[in-house]
Amino acid sequence: MVEALIVDLGLIFVAAGALLLVANQFRLPTVPFYLLAGIAIGWTIGTDDLLVLAQWGIAFLVFVFGIRLDLGDISSVLRDGEVAAITQLLVVAPVAFGVGYLFAELYGFADPLRNAIYFAAAVTLSSTIVGAGLLETEIRDNLVHGRLASSIHFFDDLVAIGLVLILSTEALTGDAVAAKIGYGVLLLLAAVVIYRHGFPLLVRATDGSDELVLMGSVSILVAFLAAAEYLGISIVVGAFAAGVAIRNDETQSLSVRNGIDSIRDFFVTIFFVTIGALVSIPTLEMATIALALVALVVLVNPVVLLLAFVYEGYDTRTAFLATSGLNQVSEFSLIIAIQAVIVTETIAEPMFDAIILAAAVTMLLTAFVRRREDEFYATIVSRFFTEQRTRKVDEGSRVDDDLTDHVIVLGYGRQGRRLVETLEDLDQPYVVVENDPVFHDRLEAECQQYVFGDAMSAYPWEKARVADAALVVSTVDHRPVSEFVLELETDADVILRSDDVEEAEALLEAGATYVTVPDILAGEQLVEVIETLLEDDTGRTDLRADHLDRLAELERYGFATQRERY
C-alpha cells in the first residue's frame, strides 16, 4: 500500500511539473493545469489510492486555512457575512435538496435522502481552498469584499463540519449523530484551549525558536489527526481543529506559517491533481446531474449572495467581488462524498462522479473569473444594477458639505497615516478614502474627515468631493486603482504609487502629475548618503543620529515590521 502510494505520488508530481512549465511559460493560472495533469494520469492510479490521497491533501490544506483564519480580520463584517450566508442557506439549500431528491428518484438511487443531501451540500458550500485565495496573495484580501468572502467561508466551514460529522454515521439515528457531533465539539473545544493557553506555552517553552515552534505545531496537527482517527471521525475535522489551535498573530505564528507555506504547494498539487484524476467519462445520468450542479453553483449561489450583500447596503461592485470567489464546489463537499464511498457506501456512483466533475469545472471557472473580475463587473453585472446602494458608505463617512481645495488621501496604511499627520501639521483640509473595515475605528478617532468605501466605485469619490479637491494622493500600488483615479472628473493634481518603472511611466503618460516608485526613491536617498560621507567627514555623526531618529519615526508607523498594505 505504501509503495503504491509513493509510486502514485511520483506520477502526480511528474505530470504536474510538466504542465506547470507550460503554465509558467505563458503566465496562465495553475489550477487548470493541475486538473489537466490529473485527467492525464487518472487511468494509471487506482480509485482507492486517489481517495486516500485526496483526503490527505484536503486535510492539510484545511489545516493551513485554519492557521490563517483570523476572526479579528472578519469580525467587523461578520454580521453582514452571517446574514448573507444564512440567506443563501435558507434559499439555495432547499432548492438544491429538492433537485437532488428529484434526480435520486428519477434514476432510482438506493438512498435518495442521503444522495439529495450530498447534492445540496455540493451546491451550497463554497471552497475555502480556492475561494479564500490560499494559492496566491492578492490585494483584495485586505479589502472589505475579501473579508466578506472570508466570513462566508467561515460560516460554510462550520456548517460543513457539522455535515461531515452527521453523514459519517452509517445509520442516521439520534444516538449515533449525537456521538459524532459530540466528538467534533470536543476536538474544537480542545483546539480553543490550546489556542488560548497551550500554544503560548509552547512558544515560551521553546524560547521562540522557529524550528521548535514549527515542530510543535506539526505535533499538534498529528495529535488532532490521531484523535480524529481514534474517535472515528473525519481527519479533515481534526485538521481544521488543529489549524484553529495555532495562534495566528505576527509574533507567535509567523514562523509556523512560513514553514507550513514552504510545503503547502506539495499538498496543493496532490489535491488538485487527484481531483482531476477522479474525473471520469460522463454518462448521461452523471452529465445531467453535473450540469445542474454547475448551474446552481455558478449562477444561483452568487446571485443570492450578491442580492443579500446589496440589501445589507453594500455597493454592487463590492457585493460582486465578495461573491466571485464563492462559486465553486467546496473541498468539504468532496470529503462528504468521499466518506460516503469509503465509510457508509451510501452515495450513488453517478452522484459521486457528478460532484467530482462539477468541482473540477467550477474550480476552472473560478480561476478564469477571478482574473477578469473587473471586466465581468463592467460588462455584465453593472448593466443589471444601475442604481447603486450607498447606505454603507454614508454610514461610514464624515465629510463637510462645503469642503473645497482639500487633499484626498487614498489608503490609511502607514504611508496614509504619515500623510495625514503632515497635512494636519500644515493645517491643510483633507479626506481619507479607505476600504478596510479594520481601519474604520482608527479613521473615526484620528481623522477629521474620511470616506469608507471602494476606491473603484464612483460614489465614494463623489462623497469625498473629488471635483473640488486640490490634490489626490494614492498610497495604493495597484494599477486598476491608479487607472480608475486618473479617470475621475477632477482638475486636482494626482500623485500615484507604483513599484514598477514601466508602469510608472505609463501612468505619467496617462495624466498623473507624479508617481512614487519606492526603489527609485531609496536609490536616490542612498546616493545622497554616499555623497555626504565622501564630501563631509564631519557630518558622519550627524548623519548617524539623524538616521536613528528617522528609523524610530518609521518604527512608530509600523514600517519596521510589515509591508504597506491597503
Coordinates of C-alpha atoms in Angstrom, one line a residue:
M1 CA 0.0 0.0 0.0
V2 CA 2.7 2.5 1.0
E3 CA 4.9 1.6 -2.0
A4 CA 1.9 2.0 -4.3
L5 CA 1.2 5.5 -2.8
I6 CA 4.8 6.5 -3.3
V7 CA 4.7 5.5 -7.0
D8 CA 1.3 7.4 -7.4
L9 CA 2.9 10.5 -5.8
G10 CA 5.7 10.3 -8.3
L11 CA 3.3 10.1 -11.2
I12 CA 1.4 13.1 -9.8
F13 CA 4.4 15.3 -9.5
V14 CA 5.9 14.4 -12.8
A15 CA 2.7 15.1 -14.6
A16 CA 2.0 18.3 -12.6
G17 CA 5.6 19.6 -13.1
A18 CA 5.5 19.1 -16.9
L19 CA 2.2 21.0 -17.3
L20 CA 3.2 23.7 -14.8
L21 CA 6.2 24.5 -17.1
V22 CA 3.6 25.4 -19.8
A23 CA 1.5 27.4 -17.4
N24 CA 4.5 29.4 -16.2
Q25 CA 5.8 30.0 -19.7
F26 CA 2.5 31.6 -20.8
R27 CA 1.7 33.1 -17.4
L28 CA -1.6 31.1 -17.1
P29 CA -3.5 30.1 -14.0
T30 CA -2.1 27.0 -12.4
V31 CA -5.3 25.3 -11.3
P32 CA -6.4 24.2 -14.8
F33 CA -3.0 22.6 -15.4
Y34 CA -3.2 20.7 -12.1
L35 CA -6.6 19.4 -13.1
L36 CA -5.4 18.5 -16.6
A37 CA -2.4 16.6 -15.1
G38 CA -4.8 14.6 -13.0
I39 CA -7.0 13.8 -16.0
A40 CA -4.0 12.7 -18.0
I41 CA -2.8 10.2 -15.4
G42 CA -6.1 9.2 -13.7
W43 CA -6.2 5.9 -15.5
T44 CA -2.9 4.8 -14.1
I45 CA -3.9 5.2 -10.4
G46 CA -6.4 3.1 -8.5
T47 CA -9.6 4.8 -7.3
D48 CA -8.9 3.7 -3.7
D49 CA -5.5 5.3 -3.7
L50 CA -6.9 8.5 -5.2
L51 CA -9.5 8.8 -2.5
V52 CA -6.8 8.4 0.2
L53 CA -4.5 11.0 -1.4
A54 CA -7.4 13.4 -1.9
Q55 CA -8.4 13.1 1.8
W56 CA -4.9 13.8 3.0
G57 CA -4.4 16.7 0.5
I58 CA -7.7 18.3 1.7
A59 CA -6.9 17.7 5.3
F60 CA -3.5 19.5 5.2
L61 CA -5.0 22.5 3.2
V62 CA -7.8 22.8 5.7
F63 CA -5.2 22.9 8.4
V64 CA -3.5 25.7 6.6
F65 CA -6.8 27.6 6.3
G66 CA -7.4 27.1 10.0
I67 CA -4.0 28.7 10.8
R68 CA -4.7 31.6 8.5
L69 CA -8.2 32.1 9.9
D70 CA -8.3 35.3 12.0
L71 CA -11.6 36.2 13.5
G72 CA -10.3 39.7 14.2
D73 CA -9.9 40.3 10.4
I74 CA -13.5 39.4 9.7
S75 CA -15.2 40.4 12.9
S76 CA -16.0 43.9 11.5
V77 CA -18.1 42.3 8.7
L78 CA -19.1 39.1 10.4
R79 CA -22.7 40.1 11.0
D80 CA -23.3 41.0 7.3
G81 CA -21.5 37.8 6.2
E82 CA -23.7 35.7 8.5
V83 CA -26.8 37.4 7.2
A84 CA -25.8 36.6 3.6
A85 CA -24.7 33.1 4.4
I86 CA -27.9 32.3 6.3
T87 CA -29.9 33.8 3.4
Q88 CA -28.1 31.6 1.0
L89 CA -28.6 28.5 3.2
L90 CA -32.4 29.2 3.6
V91 CA -32.9 29.9 -0.1
V92 CA -30.5 27.7 -2.0
A93 CA -30.2 24.6 0.2
P94 CA -33.9 23.7 0.0
V95 CA -33.9 24.2 -3.8
A96 CA -30.8 22.1 -4.2
F97 CA -32.1 19.4 -1.9
G98 CA -35.3 19.2 -4.0
V99 CA -33.4 19.0 -7.3
G100 CA -31.1 16.3 -5.8
Y101 CA -34.0 14.3 -4.5
L102 CA -35.7 14.5 -7.9
F103 CA -32.5 13.1 -9.5
A104 CA -32.3 10.4 -6.9
E105 CA -35.9 9.3 -7.5
L106 CA -35.6 9.7 -11.3
Y107 CA -32.5 7.5 -11.6
G108 CA -33.5 5.0 -8.8
F109 CA -30.7 5.6 -6.3
A110 CA -30.8 3.3 -3.3
D111 CA -30.8 6.1 -0.7
P112 CA -32.5 9.1 -2.2
L113 CA -32.5 11.1 1.1
R114 CA -28.7 10.9 1.6
N115 CA -28.0 11.5 -2.1
A116 CA -30.1 14.6 -2.0
I117 CA -28.1 15.9 1.0
Y118 CA -24.9 15.2 -0.9
F119 CA -26.1 17.2 -3.8
A120 CA -27.3 20.1 -1.7
A121 CA -24.0 20.2 0.2
A122 CA -22.1 20.4 -3.1
V123 CA -24.3 23.3 -4.2
T124 CA -24.4 25.3 -1.0
L125 CA -20.9 25.1 0.4
S126 CA -18.1 27.1 -1.2
S127 CA -14.4 26.2 -1.2
T128 CA -12.0 27.7 1.3
I129 CA -9.0 26.5 -0.6
V130 CA -9.9 28.1 -3.9
G131 CA -12.1 31.0 -2.8
A132 CA -10.0 32.2 0.1
G133 CA -7.0 32.7 -2.1
L134 CA -4.6 30.3 -0.4
L135 CA -2.9 29.8 -3.7
E136 CA -1.9 33.4 -4.3
T137 CA -1.8 36.7 -2.4
E138 CA -4.0 39.4 -3.8
I139 CA -4.5 43.0 -2.7
R140 CA -8.2 42.4 -2.2
D141 CA -7.6 40.2 0.8
N142 CA -7.2 43.3 2.8
L143 CA -10.4 45.0 1.4
V144 CA -14.0 44.7 2.6
H145 CA -15.1 42.3 -0.1
G146 CA -12.2 39.9 0.8
R147 CA -13.4 40.0 4.4
L148 CA -17.0 39.4 3.5
A149 CA -16.0 36.4 1.4
S150 CA -13.9 35.1 4.4
S151 CA -16.9 35.4 6.7
I152 CA -18.9 33.3 4.3
H153 CA -16.2 30.7 4.1
F154 CA -16.1 30.6 7.9
F155 CA -19.8 30.1 8.2
D156 CA -19.8 27.5 5.4
D157 CA -17.0 25.6 7.1
L158 CA -18.9 25.4 10.4
V159 CA -21.9 24.0 8.6
A160 CA -19.7 21.7 6.6
I161 CA -18.0 20.2 9.7
G162 CA -21.5 19.5 11.1
L163 CA -22.5 17.7 7.9
V164 CA -19.2 15.8 7.8
L165 CA -19.9 14.5 11.4
I166 CA -23.5 13.7 10.8
L167 CA -23.1 12.0 7.4
S168 CA -20.2 9.9 8.6
T169 CA -22.7 7.8 10.6
E170 CA -23.7 4.6 8.9
A171 CA -27.3 4.9 10.3
L172 CA -28.8 8.4 10.9
T173 CA -30.0 7.6 14.4
G174 CA -30.2 10.2 17.2
D175 CA -27.6 8.5 19.4
A176 CA -25.1 8.0 16.5
V177 CA -25.4 11.6 15.3
A178 CA -25.2 13.0 18.8
A179 CA -22.0 11.0 19.4
K180 CA -20.3 12.2 16.2
I181 CA -21.2 15.8 16.9
G182 CA -20.1 15.5 20.5
Y183 CA -16.7 14.2 19.3
G184 CA -16.4 17.1 16.9
V185 CA -17.3 19.7 19.5
L186 CA -14.8 18.0 21.9
L187 CA -12.0 18.5 19.3
L188 CA -12.9 22.1 18.7
L189 CA -13.0 22.9 22.4
A190 CA -9.6 21.3 22.8
A191 CA -8.4 23.5 19.9
V192 CA -9.7 26.6 21.7
V193 CA -8.0 25.6 24.9
I194 CA -4.7 25.1 23.1
Y195 CA -5.1 28.3 21.2
R196 CA -5.6 30.3 24.5
H197 CA -3.1 28.5 26.7
G198 CA -1.2 25.7 25.0
F199 CA 0.3 27.4 22.0
P200 CA 1.6 30.5 24.0
L201 CA 3.1 27.9 26.5
L202 CA 4.8 26.2 23.6
V203 CA 6.3 29.4 22.4
R204 CA 7.7 30.2 25.8
A205 CA 9.0 26.7 26.4
T206 CA 10.9 26.7 23.1
D207 CA 12.2 30.2 23.8
G208 CA 10.7 31.4 20.5
S209 CA 12.9 29.0 18.4
D210 CA 11.3 29.0 14.9
E211 CA 12.3 25.4 14.2
L212 CA 10.9 24.1 17.6
V213 CA 7.7 26.1 17.3
L214 CA 7.1 24.7 13.8
M215 CA 7.8 21.1 15.1
G216 CA 5.5 21.7 18.0
S217 CA 2.8 22.9 15.6
V218 CA 3.2 19.9 13.4
S219 CA 2.9 17.7 16.5
I220 CA -0.4 19.4 17.4
L221 CA -1.6 18.6 13.9
V222 CA -0.5 14.9 14.2
A223 CA -2.2 14.7 17.7
F224 CA -5.5 16.0 16.3
L225 CA -5.4 13.7 13.3
A226 CA -4.7 10.8 15.6
A227 CA -7.6 11.8 17.9
A228 CA -10.0 12.1 14.9
E229 CA -9.0 8.6 13.7
Y230 CA -9.4 7.2 17.2
L231 CA -12.8 8.8 17.6
G232 CA -13.9 7.6 14.2
I233 CA -14.5 11.0 12.6
S234 CA -13.0 12.5 9.5
I235 CA -9.4 13.6 9.7
V236 CA -10.4 16.8 8.0
V237 CA -12.3 17.8 11.2
G238 CA -9.2 17.1 13.2
A239 CA -7.0 19.1 10.7
F240 CA -9.4 22.1 10.9
A241 CA -9.3 21.9 14.7
A242 CA -5.5 21.7 14.7
G243 CA -5.3 24.8 12.5
V244 CA -7.6 26.8 14.9
A245 CA -5.3 25.7 17.8
I246 CA -2.3 27.5 16.3
R247 CA -2.4 31.2 17.4
N248 CA -2.5 33.5 14.4
D249 CA -0.5 36.6 15.2
E250 CA 2.6 38.2 13.9
T251 CA 4.9 37.3 16.7
Q252 CA 3.9 33.7 17.5
S253 CA 2.8 32.1 14.3
L254 CA 4.8 33.8 11.6
S255 CA 7.5 31.1 11.7
V256 CA 4.8 28.4 11.6
R257 CA 3.1 29.9 8.6
N258 CA 6.4 30.4 6.8
G259 CA 7.3 26.8 7.5
I260 CA 3.9 25.4 6.5
D261 CA 3.8 27.6 3.4
S262 CA 7.1 26.0 2.2
I263 CA 5.4 22.6 2.0
R264 CA 1.8 23.8 1.2
D265 CA 2.4 23.6 -2.6
F266 CA 3.2 19.9 -2.1
F267 CA -0.4 19.3 -0.9
V268 CA -1.9 21.8 -3.3
T269 CA -0.5 19.7 -6.1
I270 CA -1.9 16.5 -4.5
F271 CA -5.3 18.0 -4.0
F272 CA -5.9 19.4 -7.5
V273 CA -4.3 16.6 -9.4
T274 CA -6.3 13.9 -7.5
I275 CA -9.5 15.8 -8.2
G276 CA -8.6 15.8 -11.9
A277 CA -7.7 12.1 -11.7
L278 CA -11.1 11.3 -10.2
V279 CA -12.9 12.8 -13.1
S280 CA -14.5 10.0 -15.2
I281 CA -16.0 9.8 -18.6
P282 CA -19.5 11.3 -18.3
T283 CA -22.6 9.1 -18.7
L284 CA -25.9 10.7 -19.5
E285 CA -27.0 10.4 -15.9
M286 CA -23.8 11.8 -14.5
A287 CA -23.6 14.6 -17.1
T288 CA -27.2 15.7 -16.3
I289 CA -26.5 15.9 -12.5
A290 CA -23.2 17.7 -13.0
L291 CA -24.8 20.2 -15.3
A292 CA -27.4 21.0 -12.7
L293 CA -24.8 21.3 -10.0
V294 CA -22.6 23.7 -12.1
A295 CA -25.6 25.8 -13.0
L296 CA -26.7 26.1 -9.3
V297 CA -23.2 26.8 -8.0
V298 CA -22.1 29.2 -10.7
L299 CA -25.4 31.1 -11.3
V300 CA -27.8 30.8 -8.4
N301 CA -25.4 30.9 -5.4
P302 CA -23.6 34.1 -6.4
V303 CA -26.8 35.9 -7.3
V304 CA -28.4 35.1 -4.0
L305 CA -25.3 36.2 -2.1
L306 CA -24.9 39.4 -4.2
L307 CA -28.5 40.4 -3.6
A308 CA -28.1 39.8 0.1
F309 CA -25.0 42.0 0.3
V310 CA -26.7 44.7 -1.7
Y311 CA -29.7 44.5 0.6
E312 CA -27.3 45.0 3.5
G313 CA -26.3 48.3 1.9
Y314 CA -23.0 47.5 0.1
D315 CA -22.4 48.9 -3.3
T316 CA -22.8 46.5 -6.2
R317 CA -19.1 46.2 -7.1
T318 CA -18.2 45.2 -3.5
A319 CA -21.0 42.7 -3.4
F320 CA -20.0 41.2 -6.7
L321 CA -16.3 40.9 -5.8
A322 CA -17.3 39.3 -2.5
T323 CA -19.2 36.6 -4.3
S324 CA -16.9 36.0 -7.2
G325 CA -14.7 33.7 -5.1
L326 CA -17.7 31.7 -3.8
N327 CA -18.8 30.0 -6.9
Q328 CA -17.1 26.6 -6.7
V329 CA -17.8 23.3 -5.0
S330 CA -16.2 23.0 -1.6
E331 CA -13.5 20.6 -0.6
F332 CA -15.7 19.7 2.3
S333 CA -18.4 18.6 -0.1
L334 CA -15.7 16.3 -1.7
I335 CA -14.8 14.9 1.8
I336 CA -18.5 14.3 2.4
A337 CA -18.8 12.4 -0.9
I338 CA -15.5 10.5 -0.3
Q339 CA -16.7 9.4 3.1
A340 CA -20.0 8.3 1.5
V341 CA -17.9 6.0 -0.7
I342 CA -15.3 4.7 1.8
V343 CA -17.3 4.7 5.1
T344 CA -21.0 4.4 4.6
E345 CA -21.2 3.3 0.9
T346 CA -24.4 5.3 0.6
I347 CA -23.7 7.6 -2.4
A348 CA -24.7 6.5 -5.9
E349 CA -21.9 6.3 -8.4
P350 CA -23.4 8.8 -10.8
M351 CA -23.9 11.3 -8.0
F352 CA -20.3 10.9 -6.8
D353 CA -18.9 11.3 -10.3
A354 CA -21.1 14.3 -10.9
I355 CA -19.8 16.1 -7.7
I356 CA -16.2 15.4 -8.8
L357 CA -16.8 16.7 -12.3
A358 CA -18.7 19.8 -11.0
A359 CA -15.9 20.5 -8.6
A360 CA -13.3 20.4 -11.4
V361 CA -15.4 22.6 -13.7
T362 CA -16.3 25.2 -11.1
M363 CA -12.7 25.5 -9.9
L364 CA -11.7 26.0 -13.5
L365 CA -14.3 28.7 -13.9
T366 CA -13.3 30.4 -10.7
A367 CA -9.7 30.6 -11.8
F368 CA -10.9 32.2 -15.0
V369 CA -13.4 34.6 -13.5
R370 CA -11.1 35.9 -10.7
R371 CA -8.5 37.1 -13.3
R372 CA -11.2 39.1 -15.1
E373 CA -13.4 40.3 -12.2
D374 CA -13.4 43.9 -13.2
E375 CA -14.2 43.1 -16.8
F376 CA -17.1 40.8 -15.8
Y377 CA -18.4 43.5 -13.5
A378 CA -18.2 46.3 -16.1
T379 CA -19.7 44.3 -19.0
I380 CA -22.3 42.2 -17.2
V381 CA -23.1 42.9 -13.6
S382 CA -23.2 46.7 -13.8
R383 CA -25.8 46.5 -16.6
F384 CA -28.3 44.9 -14.2
F385 CA -27.6 47.2 -11.2
T386 CA -27.8 50.7 -12.5
E387 CA -29.0 52.1 -9.1
Q388 CA -26.2 52.0 -6.5
R389 CA -26.7 51.4 -2.8
T390 CA -24.8 53.9 -0.8
R391 CA -26.0 53.3 2.8
K392 CA -22.8 51.6 3.9
V393 CA -20.7 54.5 2.5
D394 CA -22.9 57.2 4.1
E395 CA -22.9 55.5 7.5
G396 CA -19.1 55.0 7.5
S397 CA -18.2 58.5 6.3
R398 CA -17.7 62.0 7.7
V399 CA -17.3 64.9 5.2
D400 CA -18.3 68.5 5.4
D401 CA -20.7 69.5 2.6
D402 CA -18.8 72.8 1.9
L403 CA -15.3 71.2 1.7
T404 CA -13.1 72.6 -1.1
D405 CA -9.4 72.8 -2.1
H406 CA -8.7 69.8 0.0
V407 CA -6.3 66.8 -0.3
I408 CA -7.8 63.3 -0.8
V409 CA -5.5 60.6 0.7
L410 CA -6.3 57.1 -0.7
G411 CA -5.4 54.4 1.9
Y412 CA -4.9 54.8 5.6
G413 CA -2.0 52.4 6.0
R414 CA 1.4 53.5 7.2
Q415 CA 2.0 56.0 4.4
G416 CA -1.5 57.3 4.6
R417 CA -1.2 57.9 8.4
R418 CA 2.1 59.8 7.9
L419 CA 0.5 62.0 5.2
V420 CA -2.5 62.8 7.4
E421 CA -0.2 63.8 10.2
T422 CA 1.7 66.1 7.9
L423 CA -1.5 67.6 6.5
E424 CA -2.7 68.3 10.0
D425 CA 0.6 70.0 10.9
L426 CA 0.2 72.2 7.8
D427 CA -3.5 72.9 8.7
Q428 CA -4.5 71.6 5.3
P429 CA -8.0 70.1 5.0
Y430 CA -8.1 66.5 3.8
V431 CA -10.3 63.5 3.3
V432 CA -9.1 59.9 3.7
V433 CA -10.7 57.2 1.5
E434 CA -10.3 53.7 2.9
N435 CA -12.0 50.4 2.3
D436 CA -10.5 48.2 5.1
P437 CA -13.0 47.6 7.9
V438 CA -10.1 47.1 10.4
F439 CA -9.2 50.8 9.9
H440 CA -12.7 52.2 10.5
D441 CA -12.4 52.8 14.2
R442 CA -9.0 54.5 13.6
L443 CA -10.5 56.7 10.9
E444 CA -13.2 57.8 13.3
A445 CA -10.8 58.5 16.1
E446 CA -7.8 60.0 14.3
C447 CA -9.1 61.7 11.1
Q448 CA -11.0 64.9 10.7
Q449 CA -12.8 63.7 7.6
Y450 CA -13.0 60.4 5.9
V451 CA -15.0 58.2 3.5
F452 CA -15.3 54.5 3.9
G453 CA -15.9 52.9 0.5
D454 CA -14.5 51.1 -2.5
A455 CA -11.9 53.3 -4.4
M456 CA -13.0 51.8 -7.7
S457 CA -16.6 52.9 -7.3
A458 CA -17.7 56.4 -8.2
Y459 CA -19.8 57.2 -5.2
P460 CA -17.0 57.3 -2.5
W461 CA -15.1 59.8 -4.7
E462 CA -18.3 61.9 -5.0
K463 CA -18.7 61.7 -1.3
A464 CA -15.1 62.9 -0.9
R465 CA -15.9 65.8 -3.2
V466 CA -13.2 65.0 -5.6
A467 CA -14.5 67.6 -8.1
D468 CA -13.5 70.3 -5.6
A469 CA -10.2 68.8 -4.5
A470 CA -6.8 70.4 -5.0
L471 CA -4.7 67.2 -4.8
V472 CA -5.3 63.4 -4.8
V473 CA -2.6 61.2 -3.3
S474 CA -2.8 57.4 -3.7
T475 CA -0.7 55.1 -1.4
V476 CA -2.1 52.0 -3.3
D477 CA 0.3 50.1 -5.5
H478 CA -2.5 48.5 -7.7
R479 CA -2.7 49.5 -11.3
P480 CA -6.5 49.2 -11.8
V481 CA -7.0 51.6 -8.8
S482 CA -4.5 54.0 -10.3
E483 CA -6.1 54.0 -13.7
F484 CA -9.5 54.5 -12.1
V485 CA -8.2 57.5 -10.2
L486 CA -6.9 59.0 -13.4
E487 CA -10.3 58.7 -15.0
L488 CA -12.0 60.8 -12.2
E489 CA -13.6 64.1 -13.3
T490 CA -11.4 66.5 -11.4
D491 CA -8.9 69.2 -12.0
A492 CA -6.8 68.1 -9.0
D493 CA -3.2 67.1 -9.3
V494 CA -2.8 63.3 -8.9
I495 CA 0.1 61.5 -7.2
L496 CA 0.1 57.8 -7.6
R497 CA 2.3 54.9 -6.4
S498 CA 3.9 52.0 -8.4
D499 CA 6.7 49.5 -7.8
D500 CA 7.3 49.2 -11.5
V501 CA 9.2 51.8 -13.5
E502 CA 7.5 51.0 -16.8
E503 CA 4.1 51.2 -15.1
A504 CA 5.0 54.5 -13.5
E505 CA 5.9 55.9 -17.0
A506 CA 2.6 54.7 -18.4
L507 CA 0.7 56.3 -15.5
L508 CA 2.6 59.6 -16.1
E509 CA 1.7 59.5 -19.8
A510 CA -1.9 58.8 -18.8
G511 CA -2.1 62.1 -16.8
A512 CA -0.6 61.5 -13.4
T513 CA 1.2 64.5 -12.0
Y514 CA 3.8 62.4 -10.2
V515 CA 4.3 58.6 -9.5
T516 CA 6.3 57.5 -6.4
V517 CA 8.5 54.5 -7.1
P518 CA 9.9 53.3 -3.7
D519 CA 13.0 51.6 -5.3
I520 CA 14.0 54.8 -7.1
L521 CA 13.4 57.0 -4.0
A522 CA 15.5 54.6 -1.9
G523 CA 18.3 54.7 -4.5
E524 CA 18.3 58.5 -4.6
Q525 CA 18.5 58.6 -0.9
L526 CA 21.4 56.2 -0.9
V527 CA 23.3 58.4 -3.4
E528 CA 22.7 61.4 -1.2
V529 CA 24.1 59.5 1.8
I530 CA 27.2 58.4 -0.1
E531 CA 27.8 62.0 -1.3
T532 CA 27.5 63.3 2.2
L533 CA 30.0 60.8 3.6
L534 CA 32.5 61.4 0.8
E535 CA 32.3 65.2 0.8
D536 CA 31.9 65.9 4.5
D537 CA 33.9 63.9 7.0
T538 CA 32.5 65.9 9.9
G539 CA 28.9 65.0 9.0
R540 CA 29.2 61.3 9.8
T541 CA 28.0 61.7 13.4
D542 CA 25.1 63.9 12.5
L543 CA 24.1 61.5 9.7
R544 CA 24.0 58.6 12.0
A545 CA 22.0 60.5 14.6
D546 CA 19.5 61.7 12.0
H547 CA 19.2 58.2 10.6
L548 CA 18.4 56.7 14.1
D549 CA 15.7 59.4 14.6
R550 CA 14.3 58.5 11.2
L551 CA 14.2 54.8 11.9
A552 CA 12.5 55.5 15.2
E553 CA 9.8 57.5 13.4
L554 CA 9.3 54.8 10.8
E555 CA 9.0 52.1 13.5
R556 CA 6.3 54.2 15.1
Y557 CA 4.3 53.9 11.9
G558 CA 5.0 50.2 11.6
F559 CA 7.4 50.3 8.7
A560 CA 9.9 48.2 10.5
T561 CA 7.9 45.0 10.6
Q562 CA 5.4 44.9 7.7
R563 CA 5.0 46.0 4.1
E564 CA 2.4 48.6 3.2
R565 CA -1.0 47.1 2.5
Y566 CA -4.3 48.7 1.6

